[in-house]
mmCIF file of C-alpha atoms in Angstrom:
data_model
loop_
_atom_site.group_PDB
_atom_site.id
_atom_site.type_symbol
_atom_site.label_atom_id
_atom_site.label_comp_id
_atom_site.label_asym_id
_atom_site.label_seq_id
_atom_site.Cartn_x
_atom_site.Cartn_y
_atom_site.Cartn_z
ATOM 1 C CA MET L 19 13.300 -47.770 25.975
ATOM 2 C CA THR L 20 15.970 -49.079 23.723
ATOM 3 C CA VAL L 21 16.641 -52.613 25.216
ATOM 4 C CA ARG L 22 18.344 -55.239 23.140
ATOM 5 C CA VAL L 23 19.069 -58.750 24.218
ATOM 6 C CA THR L 24 21.507 -61.293 22.649
ATOM 7 C CA THR L 25 22.000 -64.821 23.864
ATOM 8 C CA LEU L 26 25.494 -66.113 23.255
ATOM 9 C CA PRO L 27 26.027 -69.863 22.182
ATOM 10 C CA SER L 28 27.021 -70.556 25.857
ATOM 11 C CA GLY L 29 23.748 -69.423 27.158
ATOM 12 C CA LEU L 30 25.033 -66.155 28.566
ATOM 13 C CA ARG L 31 22.572 -63.376 28.029
ATOM 14 C CA VAL L 32 23.754 -59.869 27.135
ATOM 15 C CA ALA L 33 21.090 -57.126 27.580
ATOM 16 C CA THR L 34 21.745 -53.412 26.985
ATOM 17 C CA ASP L 35 19.696 -50.221 27.470
ATOM 18 C CA GLU L 36 20.914 -47.518 25.338
ATOM 19 C CA MET L 37 20.705 -43.888 26.736
ATOM 20 C CA ASP L 38 22.016 -41.274 24.435
ATOM 21 C CA GLY L 39 21.880 -38.227 26.669
ATOM 22 C CA VAL L 40 24.512 -39.494 29.148
ATOM 23 C CA GLU L 41 28.281 -40.003 29.249
ATOM 24 C CA THR L 42 28.408 -42.906 31.580
ATOM 25 C CA VAL L 43 27.505 -46.624 31.561
ATOM 26 C CA ALA L 44 26.350 -48.830 34.393
ATOM 27 C CA LEU L 45 27.020 -52.540 33.768
ATOM 28 C CA GLY L 46 27.261 -55.708 35.561
ATOM 29 C CA ALA L 47 26.514 -59.438 35.927
ATOM 30 C CA TRP L 48 23.378 -60.494 37.598
ATOM 31 C CA VAL L 49 23.604 -64.168 38.687
ATOM 32 C CA GLY L 50 20.497 -66.127 39.437
ATOM 33 C CA VAL L 51 21.796 -67.561 42.659
ATOM 34 C CA GLY L 52 21.363 -66.495 46.243
ATOM 35 C CA THR L 53 20.649 -67.534 49.827
ATOM 36 C CA ARG L 54 17.826 -69.834 48.850
ATOM 37 C CA ASP L 55 20.262 -72.047 46.799
ATOM 38 C CA GLU L 56 22.450 -72.824 49.922
ATOM 39 C CA PRO L 57 22.514 -75.962 51.790
ATOM 40 C CA GLU L 58 22.016 -75.354 55.601
ATOM 41 C CA GLU L 59 25.570 -76.240 56.420
ATOM 42 C CA LEU L 60 26.829 -73.460 53.967
ATOM 43 C CA ASN L 61 24.277 -70.738 54.938
ATOM 44 C CA GLY L 62 25.964 -67.467 54.000
ATOM 45 C CA VAL L 63 28.297 -68.988 51.221
ATOM 46 C CA ALA L 64 26.655 -66.943 48.365
ATOM 47 C CA HIS L 65 27.444 -63.727 50.248
ATOM 48 C CA LEU L 66 30.953 -64.924 51.226
ATOM 49 C CA LEU L 67 31.670 -65.762 47.606
ATOM 50 C CA GLU L 68 30.496 -62.276 46.518
ATOM 51 C CA HIS L 69 33.129 -60.796 48.918
ATOM 52 C CA MET L 70 35.906 -63.172 47.910
ATOM 53 C CA ALA L 71 35.377 -62.460 44.157
ATOM 54 C CA PHE L 72 37.048 -59.045 44.791
ATOM 55 C CA LYS L 73 40.050 -60.428 46.772
ATOM 56 C CA GLY L 74 42.240 -61.514 43.876
ATOM 57 C CA THR L 75 42.460 -63.358 40.581
ATOM 58 C CA GLU L 76 45.206 -65.124 38.618
ATOM 59 C CA ARG L 77 46.500 -61.809 37.383
ATOM 60 C CA ARG L 78 45.060 -59.126 39.730
ATOM 61 C CA SER L 79 45.562 -58.656 43.484
ATOM 62 C CA ALA L 80 42.801 -57.279 45.557
ATOM 63 C CA ARG L 81 44.409 -53.923 45.586
ATOM 64 C CA ASP L 82 44.889 -54.045 41.680
ATOM 65 C CA ILE L 83 41.212 -54.559 41.256
ATOM 66 C CA SER L 84 40.182 -51.504 43.398
ATOM 67 C CA GLU L 85 43.070 -49.314 41.946
ATOM 68 C CA GLU L 86 42.404 -50.054 38.248
ATOM 69 C CA ILE L 87 38.649 -49.210 38.421
ATOM 70 C CA GLU L 88 39.252 -46.068 40.521
ATOM 71 C CA ALA L 89 42.121 -44.905 38.270
ATOM 72 C CA VAL L 90 39.506 -44.109 35.659
ATOM 73 C CA GLY L 91 36.995 -42.639 38.247
ATOM 74 C CA GLY L 92 34.716 -45.514 38.289
ATOM 75 C CA HIS L 93 33.395 -47.703 41.113
ATOM 76 C CA LEU L 94 32.873 -51.383 41.569
ATOM 77 C CA ASN L 95 30.561 -53.111 43.952
ATOM 78 C CA ALA L 96 28.194 -56.204 44.546
ATOM 79 C CA TYR L 97 25.291 -57.358 46.646
ATOM 80 C CA THR L 98 23.608 -60.583 47.363
ATOM 81 C CA THR L 99 19.886 -61.278 47.926
ATOM 82 C CA ARG L 100 17.864 -64.393 48.658
ATOM 83 C CA GLU L 101 17.483 -65.150 44.857
ATOM 84 C CA HIS L 102 20.299 -63.474 43.079
ATOM 85 C CA THR L 103 23.901 -61.945 43.296
ATOM 86 C CA ALA L 104 24.938 -58.811 41.335
ATOM 87 C CA TYR L 105 28.414 -57.527 40.598
ATOM 88 C CA TYR L 106 28.309 -54.066 39.019
ATOM 89 C CA ALA L 107 30.363 -51.066 37.924
ATOM 90 C CA LYS L 108 29.809 -47.580 36.728
ATOM 91 C CA VAL L 109 32.334 -45.954 34.407
ATOM 92 C CA LEU L 110 32.691 -43.358 31.728
ATOM 93 C CA LYS L 111 31.696 -44.555 28.302
ATOM 94 C CA ASN L 112 35.196 -45.035 27.024
ATOM 95 C CA ASP L 113 36.095 -47.174 30.022
ATOM 96 C CA VAL L 114 33.556 -50.001 29.494
ATOM 97 C CA GLY L 115 36.272 -52.357 28.087
ATOM 98 C CA LEU L 116 38.230 -52.124 31.446
ATOM 99 C CA ALA L 117 35.035 -52.721 33.510
ATOM 100 C CA VAL L 118 34.025 -55.722 31.387
ATOM 101 C CA ASP L 119 37.566 -57.143 31.755
ATOM 102 C CA ILE L 120 37.618 -56.773 35.514
ATOM 103 C CA LEU L 121 34.149 -58.281 35.890
ATOM 104 C CA ALA L 122 35.183 -61.284 33.638
ATOM 105 C CA ASP L 123 38.354 -61.735 35.597
ATOM 106 C CA ILE L 124 36.743 -61.889 39.071
ATOM 107 C CA LEU L 125 33.893 -64.088 37.920
ATOM 108 C CA GLN L 126 36.109 -66.575 36.086
ATOM 109 C CA HIS L 127 39.587 -66.460 37.566
ATOM 110 C CA SER L 128 39.350 -65.692 41.358
ATOM 111 C CA VAL L 129 41.880 -67.664 43.273
ATOM 112 C CA PHE L 130 40.294 -67.565 46.731
ATOM 113 C CA ASP L 131 43.559 -67.075 48.433
ATOM 114 C CA ASP L 132 43.625 -68.794 52.033
ATOM 115 C CA GLU L 133 45.106 -65.585 53.682
ATOM 116 C CA GLU L 134 42.525 -63.366 52.055
ATOM 117 C CA LEU L 135 39.813 -65.845 53.041
ATOM 118 C CA THR L 136 40.790 -65.723 56.647
ATOM 119 C CA ARG L 137 40.672 -61.869 56.574
ATOM 120 C CA GLU L 138 37.320 -61.839 54.811
ATOM 121 C CA ARG L 139 35.761 -64.267 57.145
ATOM 122 C CA ALA L 140 36.681 -61.885 60.038
ATOM 123 C CA VAL L 141 35.178 -59.017 58.090
ATOM 124 C CA ILE L 142 31.860 -60.902 57.552
ATOM 125 C CA ILE L 143 31.622 -61.994 61.077
ATOM 126 C CA GLN L 144 32.007 -58.427 62.025
ATOM 127 C CA GLU L 145 29.218 -57.577 59.592
ATOM 128 C CA ILE L 146 27.013 -60.249 61.159
ATOM 129 C CA GLY L 147 27.838 -58.725 64.647
ATOM 130 C CA GLN L 148 26.929 -55.192 63.356
ATOM 131 C CA ALA L 149 23.656 -56.474 62.026
ATOM 132 C CA ASN L 150 22.865 -58.264 65.465
ATOM 133 C CA ASP L 151 23.502 -55.083 67.220
ATOM 134 C CA THR L 152 21.099 -53.230 64.878
ATOM 135 C CA PRO L 153 17.637 -54.160 65.983
ATOM 136 C CA ASP L 154 15.774 -52.448 63.167
ATOM 137 C CA ASP L 155 17.936 -54.556 60.831
ATOM 138 C CA ILE L 156 18.039 -58.030 62.425
ATOM 139 C CA VAL L 157 14.299 -58.127 63.155
ATOM 140 C CA PHE L 158 13.778 -58.511 59.439
ATOM 141 C CA ASP L 159 15.771 -61.689 59.578
ATOM 142 C CA TYR L 160 13.657 -62.939 62.377
ATOM 143 C CA PHE L 161 10.554 -62.136 60.433
ATOM 144 C CA GLN L 162 11.869 -64.045 57.384
ATOM 145 C CA GLU L 163 12.553 -67.066 59.544
ATOM 146 C CA ALA L 164 9.039 -66.923 60.974
ATOM 147 C CA ALA L 165 7.601 -66.675 57.349
ATOM 148 C CA PHE L 166 9.635 -69.446 55.885
ATOM 149 C CA PRO L 167 10.728 -71.744 58.745
ATOM 150 C CA GLY L 168 13.251 -74.464 58.124
ATOM 151 C CA GLN L 169 13.878 -73.392 54.526
ATOM 152 C CA PRO L 170 16.963 -71.745 52.782
ATOM 153 C CA ILE L 171 14.852 -68.803 51.788
ATOM 154 C CA GLY L 172 14.088 -68.189 55.516
ATOM 155 C CA ARG L 173 17.668 -68.079 56.445
ATOM 156 C CA PRO L 174 19.829 -64.874 56.739
ATOM 157 C CA VAL L 175 21.729 -63.734 53.701
ATOM 158 C CA LEU L 176 24.904 -63.116 55.836
ATOM 159 C CA GLY L 177 24.655 -66.538 57.332
ATOM 160 C CA THR L 178 25.939 -67.184 60.930
ATOM 161 C CA ALA L 179 29.285 -66.563 62.471
ATOM 162 C CA GLU L 180 29.779 -70.189 63.105
ATOM 163 C CA VAL L 181 29.099 -71.346 59.583
ATOM 164 C CA ILE L 182 31.176 -68.533 58.007
ATOM 165 C CA ALA L 183 34.147 -69.287 60.268
ATOM 166 C CA ALA L 184 34.015 -73.006 59.245
ATOM 167 C CA THR L 185 33.297 -72.509 55.451
ATOM 168 C CA PRO L 186 36.405 -73.957 53.664
ATOM 169 C CA ARG L 187 37.908 -72.499 50.510
ATOM 170 C CA ASP L 188 36.982 -75.633 48.376
ATOM 171 C CA ALA L 189 33.295 -75.239 49.253
ATOM 172 C CA ILE L 190 33.242 -71.617 48.029
ATOM 173 C CA ALA L 191 35.022 -72.655 44.697
ATOM 174 C CA ALA L 192 32.622 -75.652 44.332
ATOM 175 C CA TYR L 193 29.592 -73.392 44.939
ATOM 176 C CA MET L 194 30.852 -70.996 42.177
ATOM 177 C CA ARG L 195 31.451 -73.893 39.733
ATOM 178 C CA GLU L 196 28.006 -75.305 40.294
ATOM 179 C CA HIS L 197 25.994 -72.119 40.192
ATOM 180 C CA TYR L 198 27.909 -69.515 38.091
ATOM 181 C CA LEU L 199 26.832 -71.042 34.873
ATOM 182 C CA PRO L 200 26.417 -69.119 31.584
ATOM 183 C CA SER L 201 22.658 -69.748 31.498
ATOM 184 C CA GLN L 202 22.330 -68.334 35.094
ATOM 185 C CA ILE L 203 24.120 -65.068 34.282
ATOM 186 C CA VAL L 204 22.676 -61.783 32.700
ATOM 187 C CA MET L 205 25.265 -59.232 31.639
ATOM 188 C CA ALA L 206 23.248 -56.023 31.816
ATOM 189 C CA ALA L 207 24.250 -52.485 30.812
ATOM 190 C CA ALA L 208 22.550 -49.130 30.672
ATOM 191 C CA GLY L 209 23.963 -45.808 29.438
ATOM 192 C CA ARG L 210 25.991 -44.622 26.471
ATOM 193 C CA ILE L 211 26.427 -48.078 25.205
ATOM 194 C CA GLY L 212 26.374 -49.763 21.755
ATOM 195 C CA HIS L 213 24.786 -53.185 21.772
ATOM 196 C CA GLU L 214 26.765 -55.002 19.047
ATOM 197 C CA ARG L 215 30.173 -53.916 20.462
ATOM 198 C CA HIS L 216 29.156 -54.714 24.035
ATOM 199 C CA VAL L 217 28.205 -58.191 22.815
ATOM 200 C CA SER L 218 31.583 -58.648 21.280
ATOM 201 C CA LEU L 219 33.305 -57.541 24.347
ATOM 202 C CA ILE L 220 31.416 -59.936 26.617
ATOM 203 C CA ALA L 221 31.749 -62.867 24.170
ATOM 204 C CA GLU L 222 35.513 -62.378 24.029
ATOM 205 C CA ALA L 223 35.935 -61.716 27.772
ATOM 206 C CA PHE L 224 33.649 -64.591 29.177
ATOM 207 C CA ASP L 225 35.285 -67.507 27.681
ATOM 208 C CA SER L 226 35.948 -69.612 30.784
ATOM 209 C CA LEU L 227 32.600 -69.955 32.545
ATOM 210 C CA PRO L 228 31.943 -73.525 33.816
ATOM 211 C CA ASN L 229 29.638 -75.881 32.110
ATOM 212 C CA GLY L 230 26.890 -77.831 33.854
ATOM 213 C CA GLU L 231 23.285 -78.257 34.496
ATOM 214 C CA THR L 232 21.235 -75.724 36.449
ATOM 215 C CA HIS L 233 19.446 -77.001 39.667
ATOM 216 C CA ALA L 234 16.207 -75.387 40.572
ATOM 217 C CA ALA L 235 15.868 -74.120 44.182
ATOM 218 C CA ALA L 236 13.351 -75.845 46.501
ATOM 219 C CA ARG L 237 10.007 -74.255 46.154
ATOM 220 C CA ALA L 238 9.248 -71.723 48.778
ATOM 221 C CA ARG L 239 6.580 -72.826 51.352
ATOM 222 C CA TYR L 240 5.220 -69.905 53.408
ATOM 223 C CA GLY L 241 4.520 -71.140 56.961
ATOM 224 C CA GLY L 242 3.932 -68.161 59.271
ATOM 225 C CA GLY L 243 4.438 -67.969 62.930
ATOM 226 C CA GLU L 244 6.499 -65.843 65.239
ATOM 227 C CA ARG L 245 9.937 -65.230 66.692
ATOM 228 C CA ARG L 246 10.470 -63.037 69.744
ATOM 229 C CA GLU L 247 13.620 -61.932 71.562
ATOM 230 C CA GLU L 248 13.623 -59.845 74.767
ATOM 231 C CA ARG L 249 16.371 -57.296 74.805
ATOM 232 C CA ASP L 250 17.066 -54.231 76.914
ATOM 233 C CA LEU L 251 16.346 -51.624 74.341
ATOM 234 C CA GLU L 252 14.682 -48.278 74.345
ATOM 235 C CA GLN L 253 12.181 -49.420 71.668
ATOM 236 C CA VAL L 254 10.308 -52.448 70.626
ATOM 237 C CA HIS L 255 10.943 -53.388 66.965
ATOM 238 C CA LEU L 256 8.051 -55.187 65.370
ATOM 239 C CA VAL L 257 7.404 -56.726 61.975
ATOM 240 C CA LEU L 258 3.962 -58.097 61.151
ATOM 241 C CA GLY L 259 3.466 -59.793 57.822
ATOM 242 C CA PHE L 260 1.517 -62.099 55.547
ATOM 243 C CA PRO L 261 2.039 -64.453 52.622
ATOM 244 C CA GLY L 262 2.963 -62.226 49.670
ATOM 245 C CA ILE L 263 2.561 -62.366 45.836
ATOM 246 C CA ALA L 264 5.290 -63.650 43.403
ATOM 247 C CA TYR L 265 6.644 -61.527 40.551
ATOM 248 C CA GLY L 266 4.637 -63.158 37.766
ATOM 249 C CA ASP L 267 1.367 -63.142 39.586
ATOM 250 C CA PRO L 268 -1.402 -60.980 38.016
ATOM 251 C CA ASP L 269 -1.892 -59.240 41.371
ATOM 252 C CA TYR L 270 1.783 -58.233 41.674
ATOM 253 C CA TYR L 271 1.221 -54.611 40.758
ATOM 254 C CA ALA L 272 -2.036 -54.345 42.887
ATOM 255 C CA GLN L 273 0.051 -55.540 45.849
ATOM 256 C CA GLY L 274 2.554 -52.698 45.247
ATOM 257 C CA VAL L 275 -0.354 -50.075 45.117
ATOM 258 C CA PHE L 276 -1.858 -51.608 48.340
ATOM 259 C CA SER L 277 1.471 -51.328 50.023
ATOM 260 C CA THR L 278 1.771 -47.754 49.100
ATOM 261 C CA LEU L 279 -1.669 -46.525 50.244
ATOM 262 C CA LEU L 280 -1.328 -48.532 53.528
ATOM 263 C CA GLY L 281 2.204 -47.661 54.583
ATOM 264 C CA GLY L 282 4.164 -46.233 51.693
ATOM 265 C CA GLY L 283 4.512 -42.448 52.526
ATOM 266 C CA MET L 284 3.740 -39.656 54.678
ATOM 267 C CA SER L 285 0.145 -39.662 53.394
ATOM 268 C CA SER L 286 -0.445 -43.304 53.839
ATOM 269 C CA ARG L 287 -2.954 -44.667 56.306
ATOM 270 C CA LEU L 288 -0.436 -46.183 58.741
ATOM 271 C CA PHE L 289 1.815 -43.052 58.859
ATOM 272 C CA GLN L 290 -1.220 -40.682 59.353
ATOM 273 C CA GLU L 291 -3.002 -42.855 61.916
ATOM 274 C CA VAL L 292 -0.059 -44.343 63.941
ATOM 275 C CA ARG L 293 2.371 -41.401 63.802
ATOM 276 C CA GLU L 294 0.533 -38.184 63.002
ATOM 277 C CA LYS L 295 -2.777 -38.731 64.899
ATOM 278 C CA ARG L 296 -1.645 -41.002 67.844
ATOM 279 C CA GLY L 297 2.153 -40.336 68.088
ATOM 280 C CA LEU L 298 2.728 -44.136 68.786
ATOM 281 C CA ALA L 299 5.892 -44.400 66.581
ATOM 282 C CA TYR L 300 8.610 -42.444 64.778
ATOM 283 C CA SER L 301 9.081 -45.031 61.984
ATOM 284 C CA ILE L 302 6.255 -47.152 60.506
ATOM 285 C CA TYR L 303 5.971 -48.424 56.945
ATOM 286 C CA SER L 304 4.810 -51.345 54.825
ATOM 287 C CA PHE L 305 6.941 -53.283 52.397
ATOM 288 C CA VAL L 306 6.744 -56.029 49.731
ATOM 289 C CA SER L 307 9.389 -58.733 49.123
ATOM 290 C CA SER L 308 8.445 -60.762 46.135
ATOM 291 C CA TYR L 309 10.303 -63.907 44.832
ATOM 292 C CA THR L 310 9.888 -66.038 41.690
ATOM 293 C CA ASP L 311 7.401 -68.473 43.407
ATOM 294 C CA SER L 312 6.328 -66.649 46.526
ATOM 295 C CA GLY L 313 6.629 -63.438 48.623
ATOM 296 C CA VAL L 314 5.896 -61.689 51.855
ATOM 297 C CA PHE L 315 3.990 -58.538 52.591
ATOM 298 C CA GLY L 316 4.900 -56.778 55.848
ATOM 299 C CA ILE L 317 4.604 -53.825 58.225
ATOM 300 C CA TYR L 318 7.530 -52.499 60.276
ATOM 301 C CA ALA L 319 7.272 -50.220 63.363
ATOM 302 C CA GLY L 320 9.544 -49.160 65.996
ATOM 303 C CA THR L 321 7.734 -48.056 69.178
ATOM 304 C CA GLY L 322 8.074 -47.623 72.975
ATOM 305 C CA GLU L 323 7.263 -50.515 75.294
ATOM 306 C CA LYS L 324 4.190 -48.882 76.606
ATOM 307 C CA GLU L 325 2.864 -48.072 73.153
ATOM 308 C CA ALA L 326 3.290 -51.436 71.534
ATOM 309 C CA GLU L 327 -0.100 -53.003 72.436
ATOM 310 C CA GLU L 328 -2.099 -49.983 71.023
ATOM 311 C CA LEU L 329 0.106 -49.703 68.009
ATOM 312 C CA LEU L 330 -0.395 -53.380 67.041
ATOM 313 C CA ALA L 331 -4.135 -52.954 67.583
ATOM 314 C CA VAL L 332 -4.177 -49.970 65.271
ATOM 315 C CA VAL L 333 -2.025 -51.751 62.598
ATOM 316 C CA CYS L 334 -4.495 -54.675 62.467
ATOM 317 C CA GLU L 335 -7.524 -52.441 62.209
ATOM 318 C CA GLU L 336 -6.035 -50.425 59.329
ATOM 319 C CA MET L 337 -5.002 -53.563 57.566
ATOM 320 C CA MET L 338 -8.555 -55.072 57.850
ATOM 321 C CA LYS L 339 -10.527 -51.952 56.779
ATOM 322 C CA VAL L 340 -8.548 -50.697 53.750
ATOM 323 C CA ALA L 341 -10.478 -52.541 51.099
ATOM 324 C CA GLY L 342 -13.872 -51.381 52.482
ATOM 325 C CA THR L 343 -13.105 -47.727 53.006
ATOM 326 C CA LEU L 344 -11.038 -46.953 49.913
ATOM 327 C CA GLY L 345 -11.956 -43.784 47.991
ATOM 328 C CA GLU L 346 -10.795 -43.117 44.398
ATOM 329 C CA GLU L 347 -8.772 -40.122 45.453
ATOM 330 C CA GLU L 348 -6.610 -42.114 47.866
ATOM 331 C CA LEU L 349 -6.188 -44.886 45.245
ATOM 332 C CA GLU L 350 -5.156 -42.404 42.579
ATOM 333 C CA ARG L 351 -2.637 -40.886 44.959
ATOM 334 C CA ALA L 352 -1.058 -44.372 45.367
ATOM 335 C CA ARG L 353 -0.999 -44.997 41.756
ATOM 336 C CA ALA L 354 0.720 -41.723 41.119
ATOM 337 C CA GLN L 355 3.476 -42.662 43.519
ATOM 338 C CA GLY L 356 3.999 -45.738 41.610
ATOM 339 C CA ARG L 357 4.031 -44.055 38.273
ATOM 340 C CA ALA L 358 6.450 -41.287 39.434
ATOM 341 C CA ALA L 359 8.904 -43.946 40.888
ATOM 342 C CA VAL L 360 8.997 -45.739 37.523
ATOM 343 C CA TRP L 361 9.699 -42.558 35.507
ATOM 344 C CA MET L 362 12.221 -41.146 37.996
ATOM 345 C CA ALA L 363 14.311 -44.319 37.842
ATOM 346 C CA GLN L 364 14.445 -43.955 34.078
ATOM 347 C CA GLU L 365 16.821 -40.986 34.563
ATOM 348 C CA SER L 366 19.495 -43.072 36.331
ATOM 349 C CA THR L 367 21.845 -45.446 34.462
ATOM 350 C CA SER L 368 22.394 -47.477 37.660
ATOM 351 C CA ALA L 369 18.648 -47.858 38.294
ATOM 352 C CA ARG L 370 17.951 -48.945 34.740
ATOM 353 C CA CYS L 371 20.880 -51.424 34.678
ATOM 354 C CA ASP L 372 19.778 -52.916 37.945
ATOM 355 C CA LYS L 373 16.124 -53.151 36.790
ATOM 356 C CA LEU L 374 17.176 -54.623 33.550
ATOM 357 C CA GLY L 375 19.312 -57.433 35.140
ATOM 358 C CA HIS L 376 16.469 -58.208 37.658
ATOM 359 C CA HIS L 377 13.795 -58.354 35.009
ATOM 360 C CA MET L 378 15.762 -60.610 32.891
ATOM 361 C CA LEU L 379 16.219 -63.068 35.833
ATOM 362 C CA ALA L 380 12.746 -62.765 37.142
ATOM 363 C CA TYR L 381 10.693 -62.609 33.883
ATOM 364 C CA GLY L 382 13.057 -63.570 31.109
ATOM 365 C CA ARG L 383 12.549 -60.248 29.399
ATOM 366 C CA ALA L 384 12.878 -56.646 30.020
ATOM 367 C CA ILE L 385 9.607 -54.906 30.861
ATOM 368 C CA PRO L 386 9.184 -51.432 29.303
ATOM 369 C CA PRO L 387 8.272 -48.655 31.799
ATOM 370 C CA GLN L 388 5.239 -47.956 29.720
ATOM 371 C CA GLU L 389 3.951 -51.421 30.445
ATOM 372 C CA THR L 390 4.811 -51.200 34.106
ATOM 373 C CA VAL L 391 2.829 -47.767 34.350
ATOM 374 C CA ALA L 392 -0.178 -49.328 32.376
ATOM 375 C CA ARG L 393 -0.397 -52.209 34.907
ATOM 376 C CA ILE L 394 -0.153 -49.717 37.760
ATOM 377 C CA ASP L 395 -2.933 -47.590 36.260
ATOM 378 C CA ALA L 396 -5.081 -50.633 35.838
ATOM 379 C CA VAL L 397 -5.208 -51.252 39.613
ATOM 380 C CA ASP L 398 -8.736 -50.447 40.726
ATOM 381 C CA ALA L 399 -10.734 -50.865 43.933
ATOM 382 C CA PRO L 400 -11.741 -54.489 43.285
ATOM 383 C CA ALA L 401 -8.146 -55.402 42.753
ATOM 384 C CA ILE L 402 -7.146 -53.812 46.153
ATOM 385 C CA ALA L 403 -9.948 -55.786 47.771
ATOM 386 C CA ARG L 404 -8.835 -58.959 46.187
ATOM 387 C CA VAL L 405 -5.155 -58.398 47.333
ATOM 388 C CA ALA L 406 -6.222 -57.508 50.807
ATOM 389 C CA GLY L 407 -8.252 -60.846 50.936
ATOM 390 C CA ARG L 408 -5.375 -62.868 49.692
ATOM 391 C CA LEU L 409 -2.854 -61.382 52.187
ATOM 392 C CA LEU L 410 -5.128 -61.868 55.037
ATOM 393 C CA SER L 411 -6.058 -65.449 54.153
ATOM 394 C CA GLY L 412 -2.763 -66.678 55.351
ATOM 395 C CA ARG L 413 -1.305 -67.228 58.855
ATOM 396 C CA PRO L 414 0.473 -64.115 59.977
ATOM 397 C CA SER L 415 4.131 -63.954 60.570
ATOM 398 C CA PHE L 416 5.366 -61.818 63.434
ATOM 399 C CA ALA L 417 8.784 -60.782 64.859
ATOM 400 C CA ALA L 418 9.436 -58.751 67.907
ATOM 401 C CA LEU L 419 12.668 -57.572 69.383
ATOM 402 C CA GLY L 420 13.180 -55.350 72.589
ATOM 403 C CA PRO L 421 11.174 -55.046 75.769
ATOM 404 C CA LEU L 422 8.220 -57.186 75.004
ATOM 405 C CA GLY L 423 6.139 -56.876 78.293
ATOM 406 C CA ALA L 424 3.338 -55.128 76.535
ATOM 407 C CA VAL L 425 3.418 -57.092 73.214
ATOM 408 C CA GLU L 426 0.317 -59.293 73.178
ATOM 409 C CA PRO L 427 0.555 -63.057 72.463
ATOM 410 C CA TYR L 428 0.671 -64.365 68.922
ATOM 411 C CA GLY L 429 -2.755 -66.072 69.192
ATOM 412 C CA ARG L 430 -4.512 -62.818 70.237
ATOM 413 C CA LEU L 431 -2.715 -60.824 67.467
ATOM 414 C CA ALA L 432 -3.748 -63.564 64.863
ATOM 415 C CA ALA L 433 -7.390 -63.307 66.128
ATOM 416 C CA ARG L 434 -7.497 -59.634 65.388
ATOM 417 C CA LEU L 435 -6.785 -60.444 61.746
ATOM 418 C CA GLY L 436 -9.246 -63.366 61.460
#
């Protein structure tokens, strides 16, 4: 790992991961702002801003932006999460200067044209409608709301159609001025890149970022509870979860190994017991969503109405008994999956760039793959037992969408886990 980091006088951080054996560079801006930084009346503004950044600057139209990057065979995209927003490109090594110029342009000189905003509002409202029509997508928003009720981190990244339709141009521009500060941005790059030259490019291009003081987001307060919605569907979509573990927590890596052995692959306990042995679901898996100060651990399943009750009983049973029935062979298989994922990601410029930007925001430093692997290898049976105990100590969160006649009441479900 050849990561170097330079902090410019403005506070903007430039991080590079040089890979000599490739001809491309993945690069971008990782901004430490997301859904949890939004006031309720502007829920969805971070994602709306991400879209509008591509819709024209003082010297480029929306079409110019797409044509210029594609004229060199590159691509440009972005995404928004609950804690950060990323704008990234991938180009050949000789076209890094163009990519930097475009990124600097959209992040400093976007005009937020009214006509473009009207069109993009309509596009995002369609995106919200698509999510609402996709039950195995929207059920995760319901779960997040149950886990963090009444908080920005519990609200949907896309926002609501009503809020998006009413969000004015000035609110988007003000949100960008308030949050897109140099100290909140990491310019990450991985591939055939020279650090010193890249720092010079960034310093020259990013000369118009706003000044201001950063404002910490409200601390996440896990609550737990449930949200159900009866719909005429072929399947019941279920998410059951618990208070998870933050990035910097000593048990973060143990939580990941726990998730892998419980529901992380075809050999996992949930896949084997629920799908292979009982045929109760086509899709079932566990997942981890960690944040800087909190997190959630969850299990998703899509099942038939008649199978829902048995499936939930099996899921609760498997969750409860993991720590007491874990063998070394099973634990090593889960660790091996974690190690392989780390090393396989090292072969991708895009994966390494994304990880670099994320690590700089979450930890303030790049974590070498060797360190990550060592922490995975250090996860033992007592660590798994400790994590299981921590997860089960909190009030469960539950979301259900579809035909709910056979889905047991929340109180009975919680009692299974007590």
